[in-house]
Short mmCIF file of C-alpha atoms (C1' of nucleotides) in Angstrom, two decimals:
data_model
loop_
_atom_site.label_atom_id
_atom_site.label_comp_id
_atom_site.label_asym_id
_atom_site.label_seq_id
_atom_site.Cartn_x
_atom_site.Cartn_y
_atom_site.Cartn_z
CA MET A 1 -21.77 16.37 -69.69
CA SER A 2 -24.45 17.79 -71.89
CA VAL A 3 -27.73 18.82 -70.35
CA THR A 4 -29.92 15.98 -71.56
CA VAL A 5 -33.44 16.05 -70.19
CA ASP A 6 -36.53 14.09 -71.05
CA ASP A 7 -37.61 16.59 -73.67
CA ASP A 8 -41.23 15.48 -73.63
CA LEU A 9 -41.50 16.07 -69.91
CA TRP A 10 -39.64 19.35 -70.15
CA SER A 11 -41.72 20.75 -72.99
CA ALA A 12 -44.88 19.55 -71.25
CA VAL A 13 -44.02 21.55 -68.15
CA GLY A 14 -42.45 24.33 -70.21
CA ASP A 15 -45.73 25.79 -71.36
CA PRO A 16 -46.98 28.59 -69.07
CA THR A 17 -50.63 27.59 -69.41
CA ARG A 18 -49.80 23.98 -68.55
CA ARG A 19 -47.83 25.16 -65.50
CA ARG A 20 -50.85 27.12 -64.30
CA MET A 21 -53.08 24.13 -64.96
CA LEU A 22 -50.89 21.88 -62.85
CA ASP A 23 -50.91 24.57 -60.20
CA LEU A 24 -54.71 24.72 -60.21
CA LEU A 25 -55.10 20.95 -60.25
CA LEU A 26 -52.82 20.72 -57.23
CA SER A 27 -54.54 23.42 -55.19
CA ASP A 28 -58.06 22.24 -56.10
CA GLY A 29 -57.26 18.56 -55.81
CA GLY A 30 -58.21 17.73 -59.39
CA GLY A 31 -60.72 19.10 -61.86
CA THR A 32 -62.26 18.86 -65.31
CA ALA A 33 -61.55 20.70 -68.54
CA THR A 34 -64.55 22.92 -67.85
CA THR A 35 -63.72 23.81 -64.25
CA LEU A 36 -60.13 24.54 -65.25
CA SER A 37 -61.10 26.72 -68.20
CA GLU A 38 -63.27 28.82 -65.87
CA GLN A 39 -60.14 29.75 -63.94
CA LEU A 40 -57.98 30.32 -67.01
CA PRO A 41 -57.97 32.87 -69.82
CA VAL A 42 -58.32 30.20 -72.50
CA THR A 43 -61.19 28.16 -73.85
CA ARG A 44 -62.25 24.71 -72.67
CA GLN A 45 -60.94 23.14 -75.86
CA ALA A 46 -57.49 24.61 -75.36
CA VAL A 47 -57.49 23.24 -71.83
CA ALA A 48 -58.64 19.87 -73.12
CA LYS A 49 -55.71 19.75 -75.55
CA HIS A 50 -53.28 20.60 -72.76
CA LEU A 51 -54.80 17.94 -70.55
CA GLY A 52 -54.21 15.56 -73.43
CA VAL A 53 -50.48 16.24 -73.62
CA LEU A 54 -50.14 16.24 -69.82
CA ASP A 55 -51.92 12.89 -69.78
CA ARG A 56 -49.69 11.50 -72.52
CA VAL A 57 -46.52 12.30 -70.57
CA GLY A 58 -48.15 10.97 -67.41
CA LEU A 59 -48.21 14.18 -65.39
CA VAL A 60 -51.96 13.91 -64.93
CA HIS A 61 -54.43 11.07 -65.13
CA GLY A 62 -58.00 11.46 -66.37
CA THR A 63 -60.87 9.14 -65.50
CA PRO A 64 -64.34 9.37 -67.04
CA SER A 65 -67.02 9.81 -64.42
CA GLY A 66 -70.54 10.09 -65.69
CA ARG A 67 -70.79 12.90 -68.18
CA GLU A 68 -67.55 14.48 -67.11
CA ARG A 69 -63.89 13.51 -67.15
CA ARG A 70 -61.99 14.22 -63.95
CA TYR A 71 -58.22 14.83 -64.02
CA GLU A 72 -55.80 14.53 -61.16
CA VAL A 73 -52.07 15.20 -60.87
CA ASP A 74 -49.72 12.24 -60.77
CA GLU A 75 -47.53 13.50 -57.95
CA ALA A 76 -44.77 10.96 -58.54
CA GLN A 77 -44.36 11.98 -62.16
CA LEU A 78 -44.53 15.67 -61.27
CA ALA A 79 -41.87 15.07 -58.66
CA ARG A 80 -39.70 13.52 -61.39
CA ALA A 81 -40.23 16.57 -63.59
CA VAL A 82 -39.40 18.93 -60.75
CA ALA A 83 -36.26 16.93 -60.04
CA GLN A 84 -35.15 17.20 -63.65
CA LEU A 85 -35.92 20.90 -63.55
CA SER A 86 -33.71 21.51 -60.59
CA SER A 87 -31.06 19.19 -62.00
CA VAL A 88 -30.82 21.41 -65.07
CA GLY A 89 -30.58 24.40 -62.80
CA ALA A 90 -27.88 22.72 -60.76
CA THR A 91 -25.87 21.80 -63.86
CA TRP A 92 -25.81 25.35 -65.11
CA ASP A 93 -25.16 26.68 -61.67
CA ALA A 94 -22.11 24.43 -61.37
CA ARG A 95 -20.87 25.38 -64.82
CA LEU A 96 -21.30 29.07 -64.08
CA ARG A 97 -19.20 28.69 -60.94
CA ARG A 98 -16.54 26.79 -62.90
CA ILE A 99 -16.44 29.47 -65.60
CA LYS A 100 -16.11 32.14 -62.97
CA GLN A 101 -13.19 30.32 -61.38
CA ILE A 102 -11.46 29.95 -64.75
CA ALA A 103 -11.97 33.63 -65.45
CA GLU A 104 -10.43 34.56 -62.11
CA ALA A 105 -7.53 32.19 -62.74
CA ILE A 106 -6.86 33.86 -66.10
CA GLN A 107 -6.94 37.29 -64.46
CA ARG A 108 -4.47 36.18 -61.83
CA GLY A 109 -2.26 34.74 -64.58
CA GLN A 110 -2.35 37.93 -66.61
CA GLN A 111 -1.41 40.25 -63.79
CA SER A 112 1.58 38.18 -62.77
CA MET B 1 -48.83 32.23 -54.68
CA SER B 2 -49.07 31.57 -58.37
CA VAL B 3 -45.94 30.57 -60.21
CA THR B 4 -45.21 33.78 -62.06
CA VAL B 5 -41.99 33.79 -63.98
CA ASP B 6 -40.51 36.14 -66.54
CA ASP B 7 -42.06 34.26 -69.45
CA ASP B 8 -39.64 35.69 -72.01
CA LEU B 9 -36.66 34.43 -70.07
CA TRP B 10 -38.32 31.10 -69.39
CA SER B 11 -39.34 30.46 -72.98
CA ALA B 12 -35.91 31.58 -74.16
CA VAL B 13 -34.23 28.98 -71.99
CA GLY B 14 -37.06 26.50 -72.54
CA ASP B 15 -36.04 25.56 -76.06
CA PRO B 16 -33.76 22.50 -76.14
CA THR B 17 -31.61 23.87 -78.97
CA ARG B 18 -31.11 27.14 -77.15
CA ARG B 19 -30.14 25.27 -73.99
CA ARG B 20 -27.50 23.36 -75.94
CA MET B 21 -26.31 26.60 -77.51
CA LEU B 22 -25.85 28.23 -74.11
CA ASP B 23 -24.05 25.11 -73.01
CA LEU B 24 -21.68 25.27 -76.00
CA LEU B 25 -21.12 29.00 -75.62
CA LEU B 26 -20.21 28.49 -71.98
CA SER B 27 -17.81 25.59 -72.57
CA ASP B 28 -16.19 27.20 -75.62
CA GLY B 29 -16.11 30.68 -74.15
CA GLY B 30 -18.19 32.22 -76.91
CA GLY B 31 -18.64 31.56 -80.61
CA THR B 32 -20.31 32.58 -83.86
CA ALA B 33 -23.43 31.35 -85.59
CA THR B 34 -21.22 29.28 -87.91
CA THR B 35 -19.05 27.65 -85.24
CA LEU B 36 -22.15 26.83 -83.20
CA SER B 37 -24.02 25.35 -86.14
CA GLU B 38 -21.06 23.03 -86.78
CA GLN B 39 -21.63 21.50 -83.35
CA LEU B 40 -25.42 21.34 -83.67
CA PRO B 41 -27.83 19.37 -85.82
CA VAL B 42 -29.40 22.54 -87.25
CA THR B 43 -28.42 25.04 -89.90
CA ARG B 44 -26.54 28.27 -89.37
CA GLN B 45 -29.69 30.28 -90.03
CA ALA B 46 -31.60 28.48 -87.32
CA VAL B 47 -28.74 29.16 -84.92
CA ALA B 48 -28.72 32.79 -85.98
CA LYS B 49 -32.43 33.11 -85.18
CA HIS B 50 -31.89 31.56 -81.76
CA LEU B 51 -28.96 33.87 -81.09
CA GLY B 52 -31.33 36.69 -81.97
CA VAL B 53 -33.87 35.75 -79.32
CA LEU B 54 -31.17 35.00 -76.75
CA ASP B 55 -29.70 38.41 -77.48
CA ARG B 56 -33.08 40.12 -77.16
CA VAL B 57 -33.66 38.70 -73.66
CA GLY B 58 -30.05 39.56 -72.77
CA LEU B 59 -28.78 36.03 -72.18
CA VAL B 60 -26.03 36.50 -74.77
CA HIS B 61 -24.35 39.52 -76.26
CA GLY B 62 -23.07 39.67 -79.84
CA THR B 63 -20.35 42.01 -81.11
CA PRO B 64 -19.38 42.37 -84.78
CA SER B 65 -15.71 41.63 -85.35
CA GLY B 66 -14.55 41.87 -88.93
CA ARG B 67 -16.58 39.61 -91.12
CA GLU B 68 -17.93 37.61 -88.24
CA ARG B 69 -20.16 38.29 -85.25
CA ARG B 70 -18.98 36.84 -81.98
CA TYR B 71 -21.45 35.95 -79.23
CA GLU B 72 -20.76 35.50 -75.53
CA VAL B 73 -22.96 34.49 -72.61
CA ASP B 74 -24.08 37.18 -70.19
CA GLU B 75 -23.37 35.25 -67.02
CA ALA B 76 -25.33 37.59 -64.77
CA GLN B 77 -28.49 37.24 -66.84
CA LEU B 78 -28.05 33.47 -67.11
CA ALA B 79 -27.65 33.36 -63.36
CA ARG B 80 -30.98 35.20 -63.07
CA ALA B 81 -32.63 32.66 -65.37
CA VAL B 82 -31.17 29.76 -63.43
CA ALA B 83 -32.42 31.31 -60.21
CA GLN B 84 -35.94 31.60 -61.61
CA LEU B 85 -35.72 28.03 -62.82
CA SER B 86 -34.87 26.69 -59.43
CA SER B 87 -37.42 29.00 -57.81
CA VAL B 88 -40.14 27.37 -59.90
CA GLY B 89 -38.79 23.99 -58.92
CA ALA B 90 -38.75 25.02 -55.27
CA THR B 91 -42.32 26.31 -55.43
CA TRP B 92 -43.64 23.05 -56.78
CA ASP B 93 -41.50 21.08 -54.46
CA ALA B 94 -42.98 22.91 -51.50
CA ARG B 95 -46.51 22.52 -52.80
CA LEU B 96 -45.98 18.79 -53.38
CA ARG B 97 -44.80 18.41 -49.80
CA ARG B 98 -47.82 20.38 -48.55
CA ILE B 99 -50.22 18.22 -50.57
CA LYS B 100 -48.57 15.11 -49.24
CA GLN B 101 -48.99 16.33 -45.67
CA ILE B 102 -52.64 17.14 -46.25
CA ALA B 103 -53.21 13.72 -47.76
CA GLU B 104 -51.62 12.07 -44.75
CA ALA B 105 -53.69 14.21 -42.41
CA ILE B 106 -56.87 13.15 -44.20
CA GLN B 107 -55.87 9.49 -43.95
CA ARG B 108 -55.19 9.84 -40.25
CA GLY B 109 -58.54 11.59 -39.82
CA GLN B 110 -60.42 8.88 -41.70
CA GLN B 111 -59.04 5.99 -39.71
CA SER B 112 -59.79 7.63 -36.36
"C1'" DG C 1 -9.05 41.86 -108.25
"C1'" DT C 2 -10.95 37.81 -107.29
"C1'" DC C 3 -12.64 34.25 -104.54
"C1'" DA C 4 -13.91 31.98 -100.34
"C1'" DG C 5 -16.02 32.54 -95.90
"C1'" DA C 6 -19.58 34.69 -92.76
"C1'" DC C 7 -23.41 37.09 -92.53
"C1'" DG C 8 -28.37 38.85 -93.20
"C1'" DC C 9 -32.86 38.66 -95.48
"C1'" DA C 10 -36.95 36.46 -97.51
"C1'" DA C 11 -39.84 32.73 -98.77
"C1'" DC C 12 -41.52 28.55 -97.52
"C1'" DC C 13 -42.89 24.23 -94.57
"C1'" DA C 14 -44.44 21.71 -90.23
"C1'" DC C 15 -45.93 21.86 -85.74
"C1'" DT C 16 -48.43 23.72 -81.98
"C1'" DG C 17 -51.29 26.77 -78.96
"C1'" DG C 18 -55.43 28.90 -79.63
"C1'" DT C 19 -60.04 29.72 -81.49
"C1'" DT C 20 -65.01 28.70 -83.27
"C1'" DG C 21 -68.60 25.54 -84.62
"C1'" DC C 22 -70.96 21.40 -84.26
"C1'" DA C 23 -72.27 16.68 -82.94
"C1'" DT C 24 -72.51 13.33 -79.25
"C1'" DG C 25 -73.40 11.65 -74.76
"C1'" DT C 26 -75.28 11.92 -69.91
"C1'" DC C 27 -77.97 13.73 -66.17
"C1'" DT C 28 -82.24 15.78 -64.34
"C1'" DG C 29 -86.77 18.04 -63.72
"C1'" DG C 30 -91.38 17.95 -65.18
"C1'" DC D 1 -90.45 9.17 -70.76
"C1'" DC D 2 -88.86 13.45 -72.90
"C1'" DA D 3 -86.72 17.83 -73.26
"C1'" DG D 4 -83.33 20.73 -72.05
"C1'" DA D 5 -78.99 21.68 -69.91
"C1'" DC D 6 -74.37 20.52 -69.29
"C1'" DA D 7 -69.86 18.24 -70.39
"C1'" DT D 8 -67.31 16.20 -73.73
"C1'" DG D 9 -65.03 15.17 -78.31
"C1'" DC D 10 -63.96 16.12 -83.10
"C1'" DA D 11 -62.78 19.01 -87.12
"C1'" DA D 12 -61.56 23.13 -89.43
"C1'" DC D 13 -59.13 27.09 -89.21
"C1'" DC D 14 -55.66 30.95 -87.72
"C1'" DA D 15 -51.16 32.83 -85.79
"C1'" DG D 16 -46.69 32.20 -84.09
"C1'" DT D 17 -42.32 29.81 -84.27
"C1'" DG D 18 -38.50 26.45 -85.13
"C1'" DG D 19 -36.54 24.84 -89.10
"C1'" DT D 20 -35.16 24.74 -93.95
"C1'" DT D 21 -33.36 26.47 -98.68
"C1'" DG D 22 -31.89 30.11 -101.67
"C1'" DC D 23 -29.83 34.36 -102.61
"C1'" DG D 24 -27.46 38.77 -102.04
"C1'" DT D 25 -23.77 41.31 -99.57
"C1'" DC D 26 -19.78 42.33 -97.03
"C1'" DT D 27 -15.03 41.30 -95.44
"C1'" DG D 28 -10.57 39.20 -95.54
"C1'" DA D 29 -6.72 36.77 -97.87
"C1'" DC D 30 -4.08 35.33 -101.82
#
DNA sequence: GTCAGACGCAACCACTGGTTGCATGTCTGG
DNA sequence: CCAGACATGCAACCAGTGGTTGCGTCTGAC
């Protein structure tokens, strides 16, 4: 019952900058390294690296178009990541509830 | 509507090893750096470092007891982290749904 | 008192997010 | 057609961090 997640996906979406990039790509309907870097506090090269890892795990897909390279979010893959995210949350939530119940049971046992 | 999360908390719970540690601490009802390292593929020192960061963000609390230092999970703080986790998931989930609706609207508009 | 167990500290290594600098490739206006 | 502007890609470099080993110290038990 361990919390096993696709660590590549998790770490990809675990970086704050990459989360903001996904956010921007979603609200703008795609973009390039340059357009993204203009809306972020990091350089174009940093953004390009992030786009590389996001592309490798399949969260975005980049297609060359003339002198620029346009990236768009792969919604299906992002949905998978979000699902895993909430599954981790659910697992811990359940365990927390279980622990709480055990704790209460022990208290009841002690005071009897 | 940006996805702002307590980055310290997020990054604390974002590390796979730390997630497994929290998991072990919960199921065992606490433990020391040594007992945890016996159940993990890393050294005691690595575990100690992780316990340090988890302690700093308040997810665990360590109390010296004789020659050992016992750590326990702060359930309230973990609950907060879990809540943030699922809030991020919910945010993206909502945005994905919105995007999907917009896409469908565009398709309907195009074919009319 | 001694010895084993648990800890903390420091040095070191590998990886990664970030930067700067530079070279390459593609439009576009004259 | 050519020059300049714009976007990219590549390489070197820096800082932070997860991980290791090694060592010193403190506590408990025989």
